[in-house]
Coordinates of C-alpha atoms in Angstrom, one line a residue:
Chain Z
X1 CA 83.4 -91.7 -147.7
X2 CA 81.0 -90.1 -145.4
X3 CA 77.8 -88.3 -146.6
X4 CA 78.6 -85.6 -144.4
X5 CA 81.7 -84.2 -146.1
X6 CA 83.8 -84.7 -149.3
X7 CA 87.6 -84.6 -149.6
X8 CA 89.4 -82.9 -152.5
X9 CA 93.1 -82.5 -153.3
X10 CA 94.4 -79.1 -153.4
X11 CA 97.7 -77.5 -154.7
X12 CA 98.1 -74.2 -153.0
X13 CA 100.4 -71.2 -153.0
X14 CA 101.6 -68.9 -155.7
X15 CA 103.6 -72.0 -157.3
X16 CA 100.9 -74.5 -156.5
X17 CA 103.4 -76.3 -154.6
X18 CA 101.7 -76.8 -151.3
X19 CA 99.9 -80.1 -151.4
X20 CA 96.8 -80.3 -149.0
X21 CA 93.4 -82.2 -148.5
X22 CA 90.4 -79.9 -148.3
X23 CA 87.6 -81.5 -146.4
X24 CA 84.2 -79.6 -147.4
X25 CA 81.1 -80.2 -145.4
X26 CA 77.9 -81.2 -147.1
X27 CA 76.1 -78.8 -145.2
X28 CA 78.2 -76.0 -143.8
X29 CA 77.3 -74.3 -140.6
X30 CA 76.5 -70.5 -141.3
X31 CA 79.3 -68.1 -140.5
X32 CA 81.7 -71.1 -139.3
X33 CA 85.3 -70.2 -139.7
X34 CA 87.4 -72.7 -141.7
X35 CA 90.1 -74.6 -140.2
X36 CA 93.6 -75.2 -141.2
X37 CA 95.7 -77.7 -139.4
X38 CA 99.5 -77.3 -139.5
X39 CA 102.3 -79.7 -139.5
X40 CA 103.9 -81.0 -136.4
X41 CA 107.7 -80.8 -136.9
X42 CA 108.5 -82.8 -140.2
X43 CA 105.5 -85.2 -140.0
X44 CA 103.5 -85.0 -142.9
X45 CA 99.8 -83.5 -143.0
X46 CA 98.3 -87.1 -141.9
X47 CA 99.7 -86.4 -138.3
X48 CA 100.9 -88.8 -135.5
X49 CA 98.6 -91.7 -135.2
X50 CA 96.5 -90.4 -138.2
X51 CA 95.4 -87.5 -135.8
X52 CA 94.7 -85.0 -138.3
X53 CA 93.0 -87.1 -140.8
X54 CA 90.4 -88.0 -138.2
X55 CA 90.3 -84.6 -136.5
X56 CA 89.6 -83.1 -140.1
X57 CA 86.8 -85.7 -141.0
X58 CA 85.1 -84.9 -137.5
X59 CA 85.3 -81.2 -137.8
X60 CA 84.2 -81.3 -141.5
X61 CA 81.2 -83.5 -140.4
X62 CA 80.4 -80.8 -138.0
X63 CA 80.1 -78.4 -140.7
X64 CA 83.5 -76.5 -141.0
X65 CA 85.8 -76.5 -144.2
X66 CA 89.1 -78.1 -142.8
X67 CA 92.3 -78.0 -144.6
X68 CA 95.5 -79.8 -143.8
X69 CA 98.5 -79.3 -145.9
X70 CA 102.2 -79.7 -146.0
X71 CA 104.7 -76.9 -145.5
X72 CA 107.4 -76.3 -148.0
X73 CA 109.9 -79.1 -148.0
X74 CA 107.6 -81.4 -145.7
X75 CA 105.7 -84.4 -146.8
X76 CA 104.5 -83.9 -150.5
X77 CA 105.0 -80.2 -150.6
X78 CA 108.1 -79.1 -152.9
X79 CA 110.6 -76.7 -151.3
X80 CA 110.4 -72.7 -151.4
X81 CA 112.7 -71.3 -154.0
X82 CA 113.1 -67.9 -152.0
X83 CA 115.6 -69.2 -149.4
X84 CA 113.5 -68.1 -146.2
X85 CA 114.7 -69.5 -142.9
X86 CA 112.5 -72.4 -141.9
X87 CA 110.3 -70.3 -139.6
X88 CA 109.9 -67.5 -142.1
X89 CA 109.3 -70.2 -144.9
X90 CA 106.4 -71.9 -142.7
X91 CA 104.8 -68.3 -142.0
X92 CA 104.9 -67.3 -145.7
X93 CA 103.3 -70.7 -146.5
X94 CA 100.4 -70.0 -143.9
X95 CA 100.0 -66.7 -145.6
X96 CA 100.0 -68.3 -149.2
X97 CA 97.7 -71.0 -147.8
X98 CA 95.2 -68.4 -146.8
X99 CA 95.4 -66.4 -149.8
X100 CA 94.5 -69.5 -152.0
X101 CA 91.5 -70.4 -149.6
X102 CA 90.2 -66.7 -149.8
X103 CA 90.7 -66.5 -153.6
X104 CA 89.4 -70.0 -154.5
X105 CA 87.0 -70.9 -151.6
X106 CA 85.9 -67.7 -150.5
X107 CA 87.2 -68.2 -147.0
X108 CA 87.5 -65.2 -145.0
X109 CA 87.8 -66.5 -141.3
X110 CA 90.3 -69.2 -140.3
X111 CA 91.0 -71.0 -137.0
X112 CA 94.7 -72.3 -136.9
X113 CA 95.4 -75.8 -135.2
X114 CA 98.6 -76.9 -134.4
X115 CA 100.6 -79.2 -132.2
X116 CA 104.0 -78.5 -130.9
X117 CA 105.8 -76.6 -133.7
X118 CA 102.5 -76.3 -135.5
X119 CA 101.0 -74.4 -132.4
X120 CA 104.2 -72.1 -132.3
X121 CA 104.0 -71.4 -136.1
X122 CA 100.1 -70.5 -135.3
X123 CA 101.2 -68.0 -132.5
X124 CA 104.0 -66.3 -134.4
X125 CA 101.7 -65.7 -137.6
X126 CA 98.1 -65.1 -135.9
X127 CA 98.3 -61.8 -135.2
X128 CA 99.7 -60.6 -138.5
X129 CA 96.5 -61.7 -140.4
X130 CA 93.1 -60.2 -139.9
X131 CA 91.8 -63.3 -141.3
X132 CA 92.9 -65.6 -138.3
X133 CA 89.9 -65.4 -135.7
X134 CA 91.1 -68.4 -133.6
X135 CA 93.8 -70.6 -132.7
X136 CA 93.8 -74.2 -131.3
X137 CA 97.3 -74.6 -129.6
X138 CA 98.2 -78.2 -128.5
X139 CA 101.2 -78.3 -126.4
X140 CA 102.9 -75.2 -127.9
X141 CA 106.3 -73.7 -126.6
X142 CA 105.9 -72.3 -123.0
X143 CA 108.7 -71.0 -121.2
X144 CA 109.3 -72.7 -117.9
X145 CA 108.3 -71.1 -114.5
X146 CA 109.6 -71.6 -111.0
X147 CA 106.6 -73.9 -110.2
X148 CA 107.3 -75.9 -113.5
X149 CA 111.0 -76.2 -112.2
X150 CA 109.8 -77.4 -108.9
X151 CA 107.5 -80.1 -110.5
X152 CA 110.2 -81.0 -113.0
X153 CA 113.2 -81.3 -110.5
X154 CA 110.8 -83.1 -107.8
X155 CA 110.0 -85.8 -110.4
X156 CA 113.5 -86.2 -111.5
X157 CA 114.9 -86.5 -108.0
X158 CA 112.7 -89.4 -107.5
X159 CA 114.7 -91.3 -109.9
X160 CA 117.9 -93.0 -108.6
X161 CA 119.3 -92.7 -112.2
X162 CA 119.2 -88.7 -111.9
X163 CA 121.2 -88.9 -108.8
X164 CA 124.0 -90.9 -110.5
X165 CA 124.0 -88.4 -113.4
X166 CA 124.3 -85.3 -111.2
X167 CA 127.1 -87.2 -109.2
X168 CA 129.0 -87.6 -112.5
X169 CA 128.3 -84.1 -113.7
X170 CA 126.4 -85.7 -116.8
X171 CA 123.1 -84.5 -115.9
X172 CA 120.9 -83.0 -118.3
X173 CA 119.0 -81.1 -115.6
X174 CA 122.0 -79.2 -114.5
X175 CA 123.0 -78.7 -118.2
X176 CA 119.3 -76.9 -119.0
X177 CA 119.0 -75.0 -115.6
X178 CA 122.5 -73.6 -116.5
X179 CA 121.3 -72.8 -120.0
X180 CA 118.3 -71.1 -118.9
X181 CA 120.0 -69.2 -116.4
X182 CA 122.2 -67.7 -119.1
X183 CA 119.3 -66.8 -121.3
X184 CA 117.4 -65.4 -118.3
X185 CA 120.1 -62.7 -118.2
X186 CA 120.5 -62.4 -122.1
X187 CA 116.8 -62.6 -123.4
X188 CA 116.5 -62.7 -127.2
X189 CA 113.6 -61.0 -129.3
X190 CA 113.7 -62.7 -132.5
X191 CA 113.2 -66.5 -133.0
X192 CA 115.8 -68.1 -135.2
X193 CA 114.9 -71.9 -134.7
X194 CA 112.1 -73.9 -134.4
X195 CA 112.5 -74.5 -130.8
X196 CA 110.9 -71.5 -128.7
X197 CA 110.4 -73.3 -125.3
X198 CA 113.6 -71.4 -123.6
X199 CA 113.6 -68.1 -121.6
X200 CA 115.1 -66.4 -124.3
X201 CA 112.0 -66.4 -126.3
X202 CA 109.6 -65.6 -123.6
X203 CA 109.4 -61.7 -124.4
X204 CA 108.8 -62.4 -128.3
X205 CA 106.1 -64.9 -127.4
X206 CA 104.5 -62.7 -124.8
X207 CA 104.4 -60.1 -127.5
X208 CA 102.8 -62.3 -130.0
X209 CA 100.3 -63.5 -127.5
X210 CA 99.5 -60.1 -126.5
X211 CA 98.9 -58.8 -129.9
X212 CA 96.6 -61.8 -130.7
X213 CA 94.5 -60.9 -127.8
X214 CA 94.5 -57.1 -129.1
X215 CA 93.3 -58.2 -132.5
X216 CA 90.5 -60.4 -130.8
X217 CA 91.9 -63.7 -131.7
X218 CA 90.4 -66.5 -129.8
X219 CA 92.4 -69.1 -128.2
X220 CA 92.2 -72.7 -127.0
X221 CA 95.7 -73.8 -125.3
X222 CA 95.7 -77.4 -124.5
X223 CA 98.6 -78.9 -122.6
X224 CA 99.5 -82.4 -121.4
X225 CA 101.2 -83.4 -117.9
X226 CA 103.3 -86.1 -119.7
X227 CA 104.7 -83.4 -121.9
X228 CA 108.3 -82.3 -121.2
X229 CA 106.9 -78.4 -121.9
X230 CA 104.4 -78.2 -119.2
X231 CA 103.8 -79.5 -115.5
X232 CA 100.6 -77.7 -114.2
X233 CA 97.2 -76.0 -115.5
X234 CA 98.1 -72.5 -114.8
X235 CA 101.7 -72.2 -116.4
X236 CA 100.5 -70.4 -119.3
X237 CA 99.4 -67.5 -117.1
X238 CA 102.5 -67.8 -114.9
X239 CA 104.7 -67.7 -118.0
X240 CA 103.1 -64.8 -119.6
X241 CA 102.3 -62.4 -116.5
X242 CA 102.4 -59.5 -119.1
X243 CA 99.6 -60.9 -121.2
X244 CA 95.9 -60.0 -120.2
X245 CA 94.4 -62.9 -121.8
X246 CA 90.9 -62.4 -120.2
X247 CA 88.3 -64.3 -122.2
X248 CA 90.3 -64.8 -125.2
X249 CA 91.9 -68.0 -124.0
X250 CA 90.5 -71.1 -122.8
X251 CA 93.1 -73.4 -120.9
X252 CA 92.7 -77.2 -120.7
X253 CA 95.0 -79.6 -119.0
X254 CA 95.2 -83.2 -119.7
X255 CA 96.9 -84.9 -116.8
X256 CA 97.4 -88.3 -118.4
X257 CA 98.3 -87.4 -121.9
X258 CA 101.7 -87.3 -123.8
X259 CA 102.7 -84.7 -125.8
X260 CA 101.7 -86.4 -128.8
X261 CA 98.1 -87.5 -127.4
X262 CA 99.2 -91.1 -128.2
X263 CA 96.5 -93.1 -126.3
X264 CA 93.3 -92.8 -128.6
X265 CA 91.0 -92.2 -125.7
X266 CA 93.0 -89.0 -125.0
X267 CA 92.6 -87.9 -128.6
X268 CA 88.8 -88.5 -128.3
X269 CA 88.9 -86.3 -125.2
X270 CA 90.9 -83.6 -127.2
X271 CA 88.5 -83.8 -130.2
X272 CA 85.6 -83.2 -127.7
X273 CA 87.2 -80.3 -126.1
X274 CA 88.0 -78.7 -129.8
X275 CA 84.6 -79.2 -131.0
X276 CA 83.0 -77.6 -127.8
X277 CA 85.4 -74.6 -128.1
X278 CA 84.6 -74.2 -131.8
X279 CA 80.9 -74.5 -131.0
X280 CA 81.2 -71.7 -128.5
X281 CA 82.8 -69.6 -131.5
X282 CA 80.0 -70.6 -133.8
X283 CA 76.8 -71.0 -131.7
X284 CA 74.8 -72.7 -134.5
X285 CA 77.5 -75.5 -134.5
X286 CA 76.2 -79.2 -134.2
X287 CA 77.9 -81.5 -131.7
X288 CA 80.2 -83.7 -133.5
X289 CA 80.0 -87.5 -133.2
X290 CA 82.6 -89.1 -131.2
X291 CA 84.8 -91.8 -133.1
X292 CA 82.8 -94.9 -132.7
X293 CA 85.3 -97.4 -133.6
X294 CA 87.8 -95.9 -131.1
X295 CA 85.0 -95.7 -128.5
X296 CA 84.4 -99.6 -129.3
X297 CA 88.2 -100.1 -128.2
X298 CA 88.0 -98.3 -125.0
X299 CA 84.4 -100.0 -123.9
X300 CA 86.3 -103.4 -124.7
X301 CA 89.3 -102.3 -122.7
X302 CA 87.5 -101.1 -119.8
X303 CA 88.5 -97.5 -120.6
X304 CA 86.8 -94.2 -120.4
Chain N
X1 CA 103.9 -84.8 -158.3
X2 CA 100.1 -85.4 -158.7
X3 CA 98.0 -86.3 -155.8
X4 CA 94.9 -88.2 -156.6
X5 CA 92.3 -90.7 -155.5
X6 CA 92.1 -94.2 -157.0
X7 CA 89.9 -97.2 -156.0
X8 CA 86.1 -97.2 -155.4
X9 CA 83.7 -95.0 -153.5
X10 CA 83.6 -97.5 -151.0
X11 CA 87.4 -97.8 -150.8
X12 CA 88.9 -94.3 -152.0
X13 CA 92.6 -94.6 -151.6
X14 CA 95.0 -91.6 -151.6
X15 CA 98.0 -91.7 -153.9
X16 CA 100.7 -89.6 -155.4
X17 CA 101.7 -90.1 -158.9
X18 CA 105.0 -89.0 -160.3
X19 CA 105.9 -89.0 -164.2
X20 CA 109.2 -90.4 -165.2
X21 CA 111.7 -87.4 -165.2
X22 CA 113.6 -88.9 -168.2
X23 CA 112.5 -91.2 -171.2
X24 CA 114.3 -94.3 -171.8
X25 CA 112.9 -96.9 -173.8
X26 CA 109.8 -98.7 -173.1
X27 CA 107.8 -96.9 -170.1
X28 CA 108.4 -98.4 -166.8
X29 CA 106.2 -98.3 -163.7
X30 CA 106.3 -99.0 -159.9
X31 CA 103.8 -99.0 -157.3
X32 CA 105.1 -98.2 -153.8
X33 CA 103.3 -99.7 -150.6
X34 CA 104.2 -98.0 -147.2
X35 CA 104.4 -99.4 -143.9
X36 CA 101.8 -99.3 -141.2
X37 CA 101.4 -97.6 -137.9
X38 CA 104.1 -95.2 -136.7
X39 CA 106.5 -96.9 -139.0
X40 CA 104.2 -95.1 -141.9
X41 CA 104.7 -91.8 -140.3
X42 CA 108.4 -92.0 -139.9
X43 CA 109.2 -93.8 -143.4
X44 CA 107.1 -91.3 -145.4
X45 CA 110.1 -89.2 -146.3
X46 CA 112.3 -91.9 -147.5
X47 CA 109.5 -93.4 -149.6
X48 CA 108.8 -90.0 -151.1
X49 CA 112.5 -89.8 -151.9
X50 CA 112.5 -93.1 -153.2
X51 CA 109.6 -92.4 -155.6
X52 CA 111.4 -89.3 -156.9
X53 CA 114.8 -91.3 -157.7
X54 CA 112.8 -94.0 -159.3
X55 CA 110.9 -91.3 -161.4
X56 CA 114.6 -89.9 -162.2
X57 CA 115.6 -93.4 -163.5
X58 CA 112.6 -93.3 -165.9
X59 CA 109.9 -94.9 -163.8
X60 CA 106.2 -93.8 -163.5
X61 CA 105.7 -94.1 -159.8
X62 CA 102.4 -94.4 -157.7
X63 CA 102.8 -94.5 -153.7
X64 CA 99.5 -94.9 -152.1
X65 CA 98.0 -95.1 -148.6
X66 CA 96.1 -98.6 -147.7
X67 CA 92.5 -98.3 -146.6
X68 CA 92.0 -97.3 -143.3
X69 CA 95.6 -95.7 -143.2
X70 CA 97.0 -92.1 -144.0
X71 CA 94.8 -89.9 -146.2
X72 CA 92.8 -93.0 -147.6
X73 CA 89.1 -93.5 -146.5
X74 CA 88.2 -96.2 -144.0
X75 CA 88.6 -97.0 -140.5
X76 CA 91.5 -99.0 -139.5
X77 CA 89.6 -101.5 -137.7
X78 CA 87.7 -102.4 -140.9
X79 CA 91.0 -103.2 -142.6
X80 CA 92.7 -106.6 -143.3
X81 CA 95.7 -107.9 -145.3
X82 CA 93.1 -109.2 -148.0
X83 CA 91.8 -105.8 -148.4
X84 CA 95.3 -104.3 -148.7
X85 CA 96.2 -106.9 -151.3
X86 CA 93.1 -105.7 -153.1
X87 CA 94.0 -102.0 -152.7
X88 CA 97.4 -102.9 -154.1
X89 CA 95.7 -104.3 -157.2
X90 CA 93.6 -101.1 -157.4
X91 CA 96.9 -99.1 -157.4
X92 CA 98.3 -101.4 -160.1
X93 CA 95.5 -101.1 -162.5
X94 CA 95.5 -97.4 -161.8
X95 CA 99.3 -97.0 -162.6
X96 CA 99.1 -99.2 -165.6
X97 CA 96.1 -97.0 -167.0
X98 CA 98.3 -93.9 -166.6
X99 CA 101.6 -95.1 -167.5
X100 CA 100.3 -97.2 -170.6
X101 CA 102.1 -100.6 -169.5
X102 CA 101.1 -103.9 -169.1
X103 CA 103.4 -104.8 -166.2
X104 CA 104.6 -102.9 -163.2
X105 CA 107.1 -103.3 -160.3
X106 CA 106.1 -103.6 -156.7
X107 CA 108.3 -101.9 -154.0
X108 CA 107.0 -102.2 -150.5
X109 CA 108.3 -101.3 -147.0
X110 CA 107.8 -103.2 -143.8
X111 CA 104.3 -104.5 -143.9
X112 CA 103.9 -102.9 -147.4
X113 CA 106.7 -105.4 -148.5
X114 CA 104.9 -108.3 -147.3
X115 CA 101.5 -107.3 -149.0
X116 CA 103.6 -106.5 -152.1
X117 CA 104.9 -110.2 -152.0
X118 CA 101.4 -111.5 -151.4
X119 CA 100.0 -109.4 -154.5
X120 CA 103.0 -110.4 -156.5
X121 CA 102.0 -114.1 -156.0
X122 CA 98.6 -113.5 -157.2
X123 CA 99.3 -111.3 -160.2
X124 CA 102.2 -113.2 -162.0
X125 CA 101.5 -111.7 -165.2
X126 CA 101.5 -108.1 -164.3
X127 CA 104.4 -107.9 -162.0
X128 CA 107.7 -107.4 -163.6
X129 CA 109.6 -107.1 -160.5
X130 CA 109.3 -107.3 -156.7
X131 CA 111.3 -105.3 -154.1
X132 CA 110.8 -105.6 -150.3
X133 CA 112.4 -103.3 -148.0
X134 CA 112.7 -104.8 -144.7
X135 CA 109.4 -106.6 -145.0
X136 CA 107.9 -108.5 -142.2
X137 CA 109.4 -112.0 -142.6
X138 CA 107.6 -113.6 -139.6
X139 CA 104.2 -112.5 -138.1
X140 CA 105.2 -113.6 -134.4
X141 CA 108.5 -111.8 -134.9
X142 CA 106.7 -108.7 -135.9
X143 CA 104.0 -108.9 -133.0
X144 CA 107.1 -109.4 -130.5
X145 CA 108.3 -106.1 -131.8
X146 CA 105.2 -104.4 -130.9
X147 CA 105.1 -105.9 -127.5
X148 CA 102.6 -108.6 -128.3
X149 CA 104.4 -111.5 -127.3
X150 CA 101.8 -114.2 -127.6
X151 CA 98.2 -113.1 -128.7
X152 CA 96.0 -114.2 -125.8
X153 CA 93.0 -116.5 -126.9
X154 CA 90.4 -114.0 -126.2
X155 CA 92.2 -111.6 -128.5
X156 CA 92.5 -114.1 -131.2
X157 CA 88.7 -115.1 -130.9
X158 CA 87.5 -111.5 -130.8
X159 CA 85.0 -110.3 -133.3
X160 CA 87.0 -109.2 -136.5
X161 CA 86.6 -105.4 -136.0
X162 CA 86.9 -105.1 -132.5
X163 CA 90.4 -103.4 -131.2
X164 CA 92.2 -105.8 -129.0
X165 CA 95.3 -103.7 -128.9
X166 CA 96.7 -100.3 -129.5
X167 CA 100.3 -99.9 -130.9
X168 CA 101.7 -96.5 -130.4
X169 CA 98.3 -94.9 -130.8
X170 CA 97.2 -97.3 -133.7
X171 CA 94.2 -99.4 -133.0
X172 CA 94.8 -103.0 -133.9
X173 CA 91.8 -105.1 -134.7
X174 CA 91.4 -108.8 -133.9
X175 CA 91.2 -109.5 -137.7
X176 CA 94.4 -107.8 -138.4
X177 CA 96.2 -109.3 -135.2
X178 CA 95.3 -112.8 -136.8
X179 CA 96.5 -111.7 -140.2
X180 CA 99.9 -110.3 -138.7
X181 CA 100.5 -113.6 -136.7
X182 CA 99.9 -115.6 -140.0
X183 CA 102.4 -113.9 -141.9
X184 CA 105.2 -115.9 -143.3
X185 CA 107.2 -114.3 -146.1
X186 CA 108.9 -117.3 -147.0
X187 CA 105.6 -118.9 -148.3
X188 CA 104.9 -115.7 -150.2
X189 CA 108.3 -115.6 -151.7
X190 CA 108.2 -119.3 -152.7
X191 CA 104.8 -118.5 -154.6
X192 CA 106.1 -115.3 -156.3
X193 CA 107.4 -115.9 -159.8
X194 CA 109.3 -112.5 -160.5
X195 CA 112.5 -111.4 -160.1
X196 CA 112.6 -110.3 -156.4
X197 CA 114.8 -108.7 -154.2
X198 CA 114.6 -108.5 -150.1
X199 CA 116.6 -105.6 -148.8
X200 CA 117.4 -105.5 -145.3
X201 CA 118.6 -102.7 -143.2
X202 CA 118.0 -104.1 -140.0
X203 CA 119.1 -107.7 -139.2
X204 CA 116.7 -110.1 -137.3
X205 CA 116.6 -113.5 -136.4
X206 CA 114.0 -114.2 -139.0
X207 CA 116.6 -113.4 -141.6
X208 CA 118.4 -116.7 -140.8
X209 CA 115.5 -118.5 -141.7
X210 CA 114.7 -116.5 -145.0
X211 CA 118.4 -116.9 -146.0
X212 CA 118.2 -120.7 -145.5
X213 CA 114.9 -121.0 -147.6
X214 CA 116.0 -118.4 -150.5
X215 CA 117.0 -121.2 -152.6
X216 CA 113.5 -122.7 -152.5
X217 CA 112.7 -119.2 -154.4
X218 CA 115.4 -119.9 -156.7
X219 CA 117.8 -117.7 -158.4
X220 CA 115.1 -115.1 -159.3
X221 CA 115.1 -114.0 -155.5
X222 CA 118.1 -112.3 -153.8
X223 CA 118.6 -111.2 -150.1
X224 CA 120.9 -108.4 -149.5
X225 CA 122.0 -106.5 -146.4
X226 CA 122.7 -102.7 -146.3
X227 CA 122.7 -102.2 -142.8
X228 CA 122.0 -98.5 -141.6
X229 CA 119.6 -96.7 -139.8
X230 CA 116.0 -97.8 -140.1
X231 CA 113.8 -94.9 -141.7
X232 CA 110.7 -96.3 -140.1
X233 CA 111.8 -95.4 -136.5
X234 CA 111.5 -92.4 -134.7
X235 CA 114.9 -90.9 -134.2
X236 CA 115.2 -87.4 -132.3
X237 CA 118.3 -86.7 -133.8
X238 CA 117.6 -88.0 -137.4
X239 CA 113.9 -87.6 -138.0
X240 CA 113.5 -86.4 -141.5
X241 CA 116.8 -87.9 -142.7
X242 CA 116.5 -90.0 -145.7
X243 CA 117.7 -93.6 -146.0
X244 CA 120.1 -92.8 -149.1
X245 CA 121.8 -96.2 -149.1
X246 CA 119.0 -98.4 -149.4
X247 CA 117.4 -96.2 -151.9
X248 CA 120.4 -96.1 -154.1
X249 CA 120.5 -99.7 -154.0
X250 CA 116.9 -100.4 -155.0
X251 CA 117.2 -98.0 -158.0
X252 CA 120.5 -99.7 -159.0
X253 CA 118.8 -103.1 -158.8
X254 CA 115.7 -102.0 -160.7
X255 CA 117.7 -100.3 -163.4

């Protein structure tokens, strides 16, 4: 293990049923917020490509306490016994975890980090808890916009296979457009499932972002061009026109990344962006070292 | 469920221990070895379920992450199969200590099954039985499944810890590439002296060779097919589902 941090198993929540790993820096940054990393879908706290282990260790080495844990029923955590819906179960888990961190580790300020559904859970939760001072939202759900559809359709129409699907009325694109048109007429105000990318949740998500801004929560939103959710950098602003993000939001667009940041060079860049953003939140932060072994590969492969 | 660390400070390994849910006669214990790469991510739920079912059947179980994988310490580029065999020995020692047994069963999925077979061949006196769930039978076939058809000479001759490929976001070192290419489960199985089960859910060409050579391993080794969905692959519709049939068969066979 590194000399700059230590890792500890922690059991969190009222029933000690949430399994987590807490990385603690040997030398903490003064006033640095703790970081809590949320699951992506049903993948356990290690994350795709071991992404969250490496991220947690890098941020801990930079002086932050970092927790990655499994939501109830995911990974190694047992299920809740209160029969909450999947979304509310995750939100209740976040509250339980922040309570445990505050009680046992004196954590009073937290930044939530999530990818995909993890980002969505952060957005839905953050404005409810004054301990949350920041969010790193990696490919969160984002409603489609007219410009998004223009890009999306243009990309699809360049493929012969899609023309065949349209001609035979088996086109997923047609189905999606019809569904979105229906929800555009009938917006919904409460999320009832884990996928929030449709137009029907646009008002509710907008409300969550508006509340987050009102509570002074800083946000870093990262989007990948090769993710099905976003096609251009400003989509966040276009999708939530009623939200005055101002200086609360930093937007980053990764033109060569897929939804899960599969190539390690993209994860290295993502790590650098997150570190830089956190440093701006905590001015005394030191720059984190890049992952030397991953860089070793890219030098060998001639990459960035 | 008890999360813990084992191994040495240089090779700190993360594991989850589950005590037996029932007491039935002499204590029995099983060490579970995970797959590698994205297979590890998608198989995690099935491996957890397998551990729980074994616990309900009276086993002490310990599933652990190899060095450089999961929540264990280390850089993946510093890992190799010999090191993972050593990690398996550490897990065996740790579980024997916790459970108060002198012998354990090894259960591994994919590369974890292959590593388990290698460890079993080295530790004949300590391994009661060996279960390999879709183990890697042929290294060449495994590499082909990762789109590495024939490793280029420059890859094979590269310094040990240099990444020569990236498989679904996981860097593969030259040393691990060489280790993978050299895999021949038939050799390991012939050397293993324990009662052994190879359980296959996805039939591959290499299984014909294995079937033909099974008699070499004698009556102690069995090859069974439970053709079903592979739990180590991403499946948009079924990610998170558990491979119940294979798990049931493993628990029955061990019981």
